[in-house]
Every structure is written in C-alpha cells, then in structure tokens.
Tab-separated table of C-alpha atoms in Angstrom:
chain	number	residue	atom	x	y	z
A	1	MET	CA	0.000	0.000	0.000
A	2	ASN	CA	1.307	3.431	-0.783
A	3	LYS	CA	1.184	6.433	1.527
A	4	LYS	CA	-1.852	7.913	-0.248
A	5	ASN	CA	-3.958	4.743	0.284
A	6	ILE	CA	-2.874	4.517	3.934
A	7	LEU	CA	-3.852	8.147	4.494
A	8	ILE	CA	-7.254	7.655	2.817
A	9	THR	CA	-7.866	4.529	4.919
A	10	LEU	CA	-6.930	6.341	8.136
A	11	LEU	CA	-9.105	9.358	7.292
A	12	THR	CA	-12.052	7.094	6.404
A	13	GLY	CA	-11.647	5.288	9.730
A	14	LEU	CA	-11.481	8.603	11.561
A	15	VAL	CA	-14.662	9.850	9.865
A	16	ILE	CA	-16.478	6.606	10.767
A	17	LEU	CA	-15.232	6.835	14.348
A	18	LEU	CA	-16.277	10.467	14.728
A	19	ASN	CA	-19.649	9.789	13.114
A	20	GLY	CA	-20.242	6.972	15.597
A	21	CYS	CA	-19.434	9.302	18.469
A	22	THR	CA	-21.691	12.113	17.306
A	23	ASN	CA	-24.676	9.866	16.504
A	24	ARG	CA	-24.911	8.378	19.976
A	25	PRO	CA	-28.358	8.506	21.562
A	26	GLN	CA	-28.985	11.955	22.952
A	27	LEU	CA	-28.228	12.310	26.630
A	28	GLN	CA	-31.241	13.199	28.683
A	29	ASN	CA	-31.831	16.922	28.937
A	30	LYS	CA	-31.605	18.555	32.307
A	31	VAL	CA	-34.723	17.533	34.175
A	32	ILE	CA	-36.457	20.439	35.875
A	33	VAL	CA	-38.399	19.699	39.057
A	34	PRO	CA	-41.014	22.447	39.628
A	35	LYS	CA	-40.878	23.833	43.163
A	36	ILE	CA	-42.681	26.474	45.162
A	37	ALA	CA	-42.152	27.509	48.790
A	38	TYR	CA	-42.293	24.792	51.441
A	39	SER	CA	-45.792	24.623	52.875
A	40	GLY	CA	-44.950	22.859	56.139
A	41	GLY	CA	-46.142	19.352	55.300
A	42	ALA	CA	-49.796	20.242	55.824
A	43	ASP	CA	-52.432	17.533	55.959
A	44	ASN	CA	-53.420	16.307	52.505
A	45	ALA	CA	-56.970	16.078	51.184
A	46	SER	CA	-56.843	12.674	49.486
A	47	TYR	CA	-54.547	9.755	48.713
A	48	SER	CA	-53.077	9.120	45.259
A	49	GLU	CA	-50.418	6.779	43.884
A	50	ALA	CA	-48.537	7.295	40.649
A	51	GLN	CA	-45.405	6.232	38.808
A	52	ILE	CA	-42.632	8.698	38.083
A	53	LYS	CA	-42.179	9.361	34.373
A	54	ILE	CA	-39.468	11.540	32.835
A	55	GLU	CA	-40.219	13.075	29.438
A	56	SER	CA	-37.599	15.408	28.039
A	57	SER	CA	-36.960	17.912	30.840
A	58	CYS	CA	-40.269	17.269	32.628
A	59	VAL	CA	-41.207	15.087	35.588
A	60	TYR	CA	-44.702	13.633	35.425
A	61	LEU	CA	-46.771	11.384	37.628
A	62	MET	CA	-48.598	8.679	35.680
A	63	ARG	CA	-51.851	7.169	36.951
A	64	GLU	CA	-53.588	4.825	34.533
A	65	ASN	CA	-53.775	6.987	31.376
A	66	ASP	CA	-53.485	10.228	33.297
A	67	ARG	CA	-50.308	12.340	33.214
A	68	VAL	CA	-49.939	14.994	35.907
A	69	LEU	CA	-47.187	17.570	36.398
A	70	PRO	CA	-46.205	17.685	40.075
A	71	VAL	CA	-45.290	20.966	41.710
A	72	PHE	CA	-43.422	20.321	44.926
A	73	ALA	CA	-44.039	22.458	48.012
A	74	THR	CA	-41.592	20.320	49.987
A	75	LYS	CA	-38.340	21.170	51.763
A	76	ASP	CA	-36.259	19.792	48.888
A	77	ALA	CA	-37.071	18.726	45.345
A	78	LEU	CA	-34.425	18.150	42.694
A	79	TRP	CA	-33.211	15.846	39.949
A	80	ASP	CA	-29.770	14.241	40.265
A	81	SER	CA	-28.770	13.956	36.614
A	82	ASN	CA	-25.666	11.889	37.404
A	83	LYS	CA	-27.603	9.173	39.235
A	84	HIS	CA	-30.936	9.687	37.395
A	85	LEU	CA	-32.789	10.129	40.679
A	86	LEU	CA	-35.647	12.324	41.789
A	87	ILE	CA	-34.842	13.496	45.314
A	88	ILE	CA	-37.679	14.736	47.494
A	89	ASP	CA	-36.861	15.581	51.113
A	90	SER	CA	-33.855	13.216	51.145
A	91	LYS	CA	-35.855	10.299	49.674
A	92	GLN	CA	-34.597	8.979	46.341
A	93	PHE	CA	-36.819	7.767	43.520
A	94	ARG	CA	-36.120	6.390	40.053
A	95	GLU	CA	-38.219	6.686	36.936
A	96	GLY	CA	-40.970	4.070	37.175
A	97	ASP	CA	-41.032	4.049	40.989
A	98	THR	CA	-44.434	4.320	42.638
A	99	ILE	CA	-44.900	7.268	44.947
A	100	ALA	CA	-47.880	8.267	47.040
A	101	TYR	CA	-49.064	11.727	47.921
A	102	GLY	CA	-52.114	13.526	49.140
A	103	SER	CA	-53.735	16.223	47.082
A	104	GLY	CA	-56.947	17.326	45.510
A	105	GLU	CA	-57.866	16.964	41.851
A	106	ALA	CA	-55.356	17.903	39.166
A	107	TYR	CA	-56.044	21.231	37.479
A	108	PRO	CA	-54.508	23.463	34.775
A	109	LEU	CA	-51.489	25.344	36.100
A	110	ASN	CA	-51.226	29.059	35.504
A	111	LEU	CA	-47.552	29.956	35.882
A	112	ASN	CA	-48.472	33.462	37.057
A	113	ASP	CA	-50.355	32.090	40.085
A	114	TYR	CA	-47.231	31.017	41.983
A	115	ASN	CA	-44.003	32.440	43.347
A	116	TRP	CA	-41.660	29.882	41.814
A	117	ILE	CA	-38.428	28.675	43.331
A	118	VAL	CA	-38.011	26.461	40.254
A	119	LYS	CA	-40.398	27.148	37.393
A	120	PRO	CA	-41.472	24.244	35.134
A	121	ASP	CA	-39.882	24.022	31.718
A	122	THR	CA	-41.995	25.749	29.065
A	123	THR	CA	-42.255	22.450	27.153
A	124	CYS	CA	-44.011	20.686	30.047
A	125	ASP	CA	-47.736	19.999	29.802
A	126	LEU	CA	-49.420	22.393	32.244
A	127	ASN	CA	-52.974	21.143	31.563
A	128	LYS	CA	-52.939	18.908	34.640
A	129	GLY	CA	-50.876	19.876	37.642
A	130	VAL	CA	-50.953	19.132	41.319
A	131	ILE	CA	-49.270	20.719	44.346
A	132	ILE	CA	-47.519	18.128	46.534
A	133	ASN	CA	-46.459	19.145	50.028
A	134	GLN	CA	-45.314	15.729	51.199
A	135	LEU	CA	-44.837	12.198	49.970
A	136	ILE	CA	-46.216	9.283	51.934
A	137	GLU	CA	-45.457	5.565	51.867
A	138	PRO	CA	-47.406	3.927	49.025
A	139	ILE	CA	-49.834	1.146	49.891
A	140	THR	CA	-48.847	-0.756	46.736
A	141	LYS	CA	-45.303	-0.820	45.398
A	142	LYS	CA	-44.261	-1.632	41.846
C-alpha cells in the first residue's frame, strides 16, 4: 500500500469513528423539578399513587392513562442527573417508581399564580398539575 492509500484509509476510519461518536443517543436533557415555597407538610386532602415518568426535561406522575405535572411544596425537590434520581426531602426515587401523595384533583397550572423557586420548563404539559407538600409511603409498590 502506498502512503496515499494509507492516508485515505486512516481518514475514512477517523470519519467513521467520529460519526459513531456524534450519533450516539442523545443524553437526557436537564430535568427540571417544579418547586414552590415549602408549605410545612400540611395535611393532605386525598390519597393518590402514581409512577414517576421523565419526558424530556419534565417530571410527570402517571396514573392509569393520566399524566400529571407535580409541583413540589416540599423542603427539597431536585433531579440528580448523574444518578438519574428524583430526590424529594432526602428520599430517592427512580423513573418508574411508585410514589404516594395527598392532594386534591389535578387542574390546569397558571404559571403566574405562583411564586416559583423552580419554574417548570416551558415544554411541560401544564394542563394537569398538582401541588404536593409531602410524599407518603405507598400502599402498593411496583
């Protein structure tokens, strides 16, 4: 093989290698966990269970065919992007985990109605939201 063929082979390999690196599945965007001021863990109106679902940069709670955007009024609420964990008041949850909470019915969220500590991403579905002031131990676990 002459030097020209070796160079072409090396450059072709480099292009294939770089293409493989740039076409990897997209890493998950930064997940934004909506949060308002801590409400003191007040008594909740009713009991609900749901599974945690991450879609793009949004956290949702899934119940049957219902998708609800949680707004946390807890001491802490954040997403650990390194470990892929939702952390609420020092408790850690993974996507698909069942959580339980007390709240009323889900309702459309108006972003202007709250003093946000962390505002939901603008791409999140605000048609059904619920304020969560504490998580409780689920009766059923999945």
